[in-house]
Short mmCIF file of C-alpha atoms in Angstrom, two decimals:
data_model
loop_
_atom_site.label_atom_id
_atom_site.label_comp_id
_atom_site.label_asym_id
_atom_site.label_seq_id
_atom_site.Cartn_x
_atom_site.Cartn_y
_atom_site.Cartn_z
CA GLY A 1 125.93 11.87 97.60
CA GLN A 2 126.78 11.09 94.00
CA ASN A 3 124.10 11.58 91.44
CA ILE A 4 124.21 11.92 87.66
CA ASP A 5 120.95 12.31 85.72
CA GLN A 6 120.39 12.04 82.01
CA PRO A 7 117.35 11.12 79.94
CA THR A 8 116.83 7.35 79.41
CA GLU A 9 115.91 7.51 75.80
CA MET A 10 115.82 9.92 72.90
CA THR A 11 114.86 9.60 69.22
CA ALA A 12 115.81 11.71 66.24
CA THR A 13 115.92 11.53 62.45
CA GLU A 14 118.91 11.49 60.15
CA GLY A 15 120.36 14.92 59.51
CA ALA A 16 118.89 16.42 62.56
CA ILE A 17 120.57 17.96 65.66
CA VAL A 18 120.06 16.42 69.12
CA GLN A 19 121.12 17.63 72.56
CA ILE A 20 121.59 15.19 75.39
CA ASN A 21 121.54 16.86 78.84
CA CYS A 22 123.29 15.74 81.97
CA THR A 23 123.03 17.14 85.48
CA TYR A 24 125.37 16.02 88.28
CA GLN A 25 126.06 16.23 91.96
CA THR A 26 129.36 14.69 93.07
CA SER A 27 131.49 15.08 96.12
CA GLY A 28 134.53 15.92 94.00
CA PHE A 29 134.88 17.10 90.44
CA ASN A 30 137.89 16.86 88.14
CA GLY A 31 136.02 17.13 84.88
CA LEU A 32 133.19 15.63 82.87
CA PHE A 33 133.40 13.01 80.14
CA TRP A 34 131.02 11.84 77.45
CA TYR A 35 131.37 8.30 76.13
CA GLN A 36 129.54 6.53 73.34
CA GLN A 37 128.70 2.87 73.64
CA HIS A 38 127.25 0.64 70.93
CA ALA A 39 125.57 -2.53 72.15
CA GLY A 40 128.11 -5.18 73.17
CA GLU A 41 131.09 -2.94 72.54
CA ALA A 42 133.44 -0.89 74.70
CA PRO A 43 132.56 2.63 75.70
CA THR A 44 134.52 5.01 73.53
CA PHE A 45 135.67 8.50 74.47
CA LEU A 46 133.89 11.44 72.87
CA SER A 47 134.78 14.53 74.90
CA TYR A 48 136.21 15.89 78.14
CA ASN A 49 135.34 19.28 79.75
CA VAL A 50 137.02 20.55 82.83
CA LEU A 51 136.42 24.34 82.33
CA ASP A 52 133.14 26.08 81.63
CA GLY A 53 132.23 26.47 78.05
CA LEU A 54 131.83 24.67 74.78
CA GLU A 55 134.27 22.16 73.29
CA GLU A 56 133.70 21.38 69.60
CA LYS A 57 135.01 18.32 67.80
CA GLY A 58 133.58 17.75 64.40
CA ARG A 59 129.91 16.85 64.51
CA PHE A 60 130.02 16.55 68.29
CA SER A 61 130.19 19.36 70.85
CA SER A 62 130.08 19.31 74.59
CA PHE A 63 129.22 22.08 77.04
CA LEU A 64 129.90 22.44 80.76
CA SER A 65 128.60 24.77 83.45
CA ARG A 66 130.25 23.88 86.74
CA SER A 67 128.17 26.40 88.73
CA LYS A 68 124.97 24.78 87.55
CA GLY A 69 126.23 21.20 87.62
CA TYR A 70 125.17 20.80 84.03
CA SER A 71 126.52 19.51 80.77
CA TYR A 72 125.20 18.69 77.37
CA LEU A 73 126.37 16.72 74.35
CA LEU A 74 125.32 18.13 70.99
CA LEU A 75 125.26 15.90 67.96
CA LYS A 76 124.81 17.54 64.54
CA GLU A 77 124.04 16.06 61.12
CA LEU A 78 122.90 12.82 62.71
CA GLN A 79 123.70 9.57 61.00
CA MET A 80 122.25 6.13 61.50
CA LYS A 81 125.53 4.98 62.95
CA ASP A 82 125.06 7.52 65.80
CA SER A 83 122.41 5.19 67.28
CA ALA A 84 124.03 4.17 70.55
CA SER A 85 124.10 4.75 74.31
CA TYR A 86 125.68 8.01 75.39
CA LEU A 87 127.22 8.05 78.88
CA CYS A 88 127.82 11.13 80.99
CA ALA A 89 130.51 10.64 83.62
CA CYS A 90 132.12 12.85 86.23
CA LEU A 91 135.72 12.36 87.33
CA ASP A 92 135.70 12.32 91.13
CA GLY A 93 139.30 11.89 92.28
CA THR A 94 140.51 9.34 89.80
CA ALA A 95 137.24 7.40 89.51
CA LEU A 96 134.57 7.97 86.85
CA ILE A 97 131.01 8.31 88.20
CA PHE A 98 128.62 7.31 85.43
CA GLY A 99 125.07 8.16 84.71
CA LYS A 100 122.79 5.35 83.44
CA GLY A 101 123.20 6.46 79.86
CA THR A 102 120.90 7.86 77.19
CA THR A 103 119.89 5.48 74.42
CA LEU A 104 119.67 7.47 71.16
CA SER A 105 117.76 6.04 68.24
CA VAL A 106 118.30 7.63 64.85
CA SER A 107 115.76 6.79 62.15
CA SER A 108 115.76 7.55 58.42
CA GLU B 1 148.21 -0.28 68.55
CA ALA B 2 146.26 -2.86 70.53
CA GLY B 3 143.48 -1.57 72.75
CA VAL B 4 142.42 -2.80 76.16
CA THR B 5 141.67 -6.48 75.95
CA GLN B 6 139.65 -8.56 78.39
CA PHE B 7 139.30 -12.35 78.76
CA PRO B 8 136.97 -14.07 78.68
CA SER B 9 134.29 -12.20 76.84
CA HIS B 10 131.58 -14.27 78.52
CA SER B 11 131.54 -16.58 81.52
CA VAL B 12 128.70 -18.54 83.02
CA ILE B 13 129.38 -20.13 86.38
CA GLU B 14 127.35 -21.63 89.20
CA LYS B 15 126.84 -19.95 92.50
CA GLY B 16 129.71 -20.74 94.84
CA GLN B 17 132.31 -21.23 92.11
CA THR B 18 135.33 -19.08 91.45
CA VAL B 19 135.95 -16.99 88.37
CA THR B 20 138.97 -15.01 87.34
CA LEU B 21 138.75 -12.16 84.85
CA ARG B 22 141.78 -10.83 83.08
CA CYS B 23 142.58 -7.40 81.64
CA ASP B 24 145.52 -6.41 79.48
CA PRO B 25 145.80 -2.62 79.39
CA ILE B 26 147.27 -0.55 76.60
CA SER B 27 151.05 -0.85 76.70
CA GLY B 28 152.65 1.92 78.71
CA HIS B 29 149.47 2.87 80.62
CA ASP B 30 150.26 2.96 84.29
CA ASN B 31 146.64 3.47 85.35
CA LEU B 32 144.30 0.55 85.24
CA TYR B 33 140.67 0.57 86.43
CA TRP B 34 137.98 -2.00 86.98
CA TYR B 35 134.31 -1.11 86.63
CA ARG B 36 131.07 -3.11 86.71
CA ARG B 37 127.65 -2.71 85.26
CA VAL B 38 124.83 -4.61 86.83
CA MET B 39 121.72 -5.00 84.62
CA GLY B 40 119.57 -1.93 84.67
CA LYS B 41 122.06 0.15 86.63
CA GLU B 42 124.91 2.50 85.80
CA ILE B 43 128.54 1.54 85.35
CA LYS B 44 130.19 1.62 88.74
CA PHE B 45 133.83 2.03 89.78
CA LEU B 46 135.46 -0.87 91.55
CA LEU B 47 139.10 0.03 91.89
CA HIS B 48 142.14 1.81 90.43
CA PHE B 49 145.76 0.64 90.09
CA VAL B 50 148.74 2.81 89.47
CA LYS B 51 151.34 0.34 88.23
CA GLU B 52 151.13 -2.54 90.68
CA SER B 53 149.71 -0.46 93.57
CA LYS B 54 146.07 -0.13 94.52
CA GLN B 55 145.40 3.56 94.49
CA ASP B 56 141.75 3.41 95.30
CA GLU B 57 139.67 0.27 96.06
CA SER B 58 136.69 2.05 97.59
CA GLY B 59 134.26 0.55 95.05
CA MET B 60 135.03 -3.12 95.73
CA PRO B 61 131.72 -4.58 96.95
CA ASN B 62 133.06 -7.04 99.54
CA ASN B 63 135.93 -9.35 100.33
CA ARG B 64 134.85 -11.93 97.78
CA PHE B 65 136.46 -9.75 95.19
CA LEU B 66 140.26 -9.72 94.83
CA ALA B 67 142.14 -7.68 92.27
CA GLU B 68 145.81 -8.00 91.50
CA ARG B 69 148.19 -6.39 89.07
CA THR B 70 151.54 -8.13 89.63
CA GLY B 71 154.39 -6.49 87.79
CA GLY B 72 152.22 -3.56 86.82
CA THR B 73 151.18 -5.02 83.51
CA TYR B 74 148.02 -7.12 83.20
CA SER B 75 145.40 -7.34 86.02
CA THR B 76 143.12 -10.06 87.25
CA LEU B 77 139.87 -9.76 89.17
CA LYS B 78 138.86 -12.89 91.05
CA VAL B 79 135.41 -13.50 92.52
CA GLN B 80 135.33 -16.27 95.09
CA PRO B 81 132.78 -17.57 95.87
CA ALA B 82 130.53 -16.05 93.25
CA GLU B 83 126.94 -15.04 94.17
CA LEU B 84 123.95 -14.45 91.99
CA GLU B 85 124.19 -10.65 92.48
CA ASP B 86 127.71 -10.64 91.00
CA SER B 87 126.23 -11.08 87.54
CA GLY B 88 126.93 -8.18 85.23
CA VAL B 89 129.42 -6.78 82.73
CA TYR B 90 132.94 -6.14 84.16
CA PHE B 91 134.87 -3.44 82.29
CA CYS B 92 138.50 -2.70 82.44
CA ALA B 93 139.96 0.58 81.39
CA SER B 94 143.48 2.09 81.22
CA SER B 95 144.93 5.55 80.87
CA PRO B 96 148.36 7.13 80.73
CA GLY B 97 147.47 9.70 83.39
CA THR B 98 144.76 10.15 86.03
CA ASN B 99 142.97 13.21 84.59
CA THR B 100 142.93 11.91 81.02
CA GLU B 101 140.76 9.87 78.77
CA ALA B 102 140.30 6.31 79.90
CA PHE B 103 140.25 3.61 77.19
CA PHE B 104 137.81 0.80 77.89
CA GLY B 105 137.83 -2.83 76.99
CA GLN B 106 134.79 -4.60 75.62
CA GLY B 107 134.00 -6.11 79.00
CA THR B 108 133.46 -9.60 80.39
CA ARG B 109 129.84 -10.62 80.77
CA LEU B 110 129.57 -12.69 83.92
CA THR B 111 126.49 -14.71 84.57
CA VAL B 112 126.17 -16.52 87.91
CA VAL B 113 123.41 -19.19 87.94
#
């Protein structure tokens, strides 16, 4: 079956580093996406991993291990505006299979 | 460049009524997707168009839902007749290719009472 697990909530303080983990089991796999979603807004693309390893993009990095069915999103130098929901999604065929999302709260 | 736009942003209808949601994808994007998020659950895939053709409609819940994309531009998703469990946020997304980033609209929040 299709299953994507990520923590429901996380909290952190400004300037800190936070890692959001995601484990997945899907029938097909064409890559893993991370999206950010602020309340009432559209999900926006953060990263895409299709090969094992770390992809770095500014303050955000994403890691993938296909053999372990595991990914994480690393956010550095946290800012208040990073408070949002972070969605892990696997591409199965051409459809995205989403986790429930991790709500990150950043405090000062 | 305009992003993916969806109309309306909110809709409240009574059980048994019909509602039509519209999505205008980013110009030039052949791939258009519909997703839905029911309260408390994850975003779930409904269907995928490539131009005007339905590539995958495996996520459509039942035959009360009808999606069209005449001319391969904008798409509509009609729910007829609406039931209480159809309430949720309906997202549309588009992409230039199938294994590339999908750009999402802000969603239509549908409430069936």
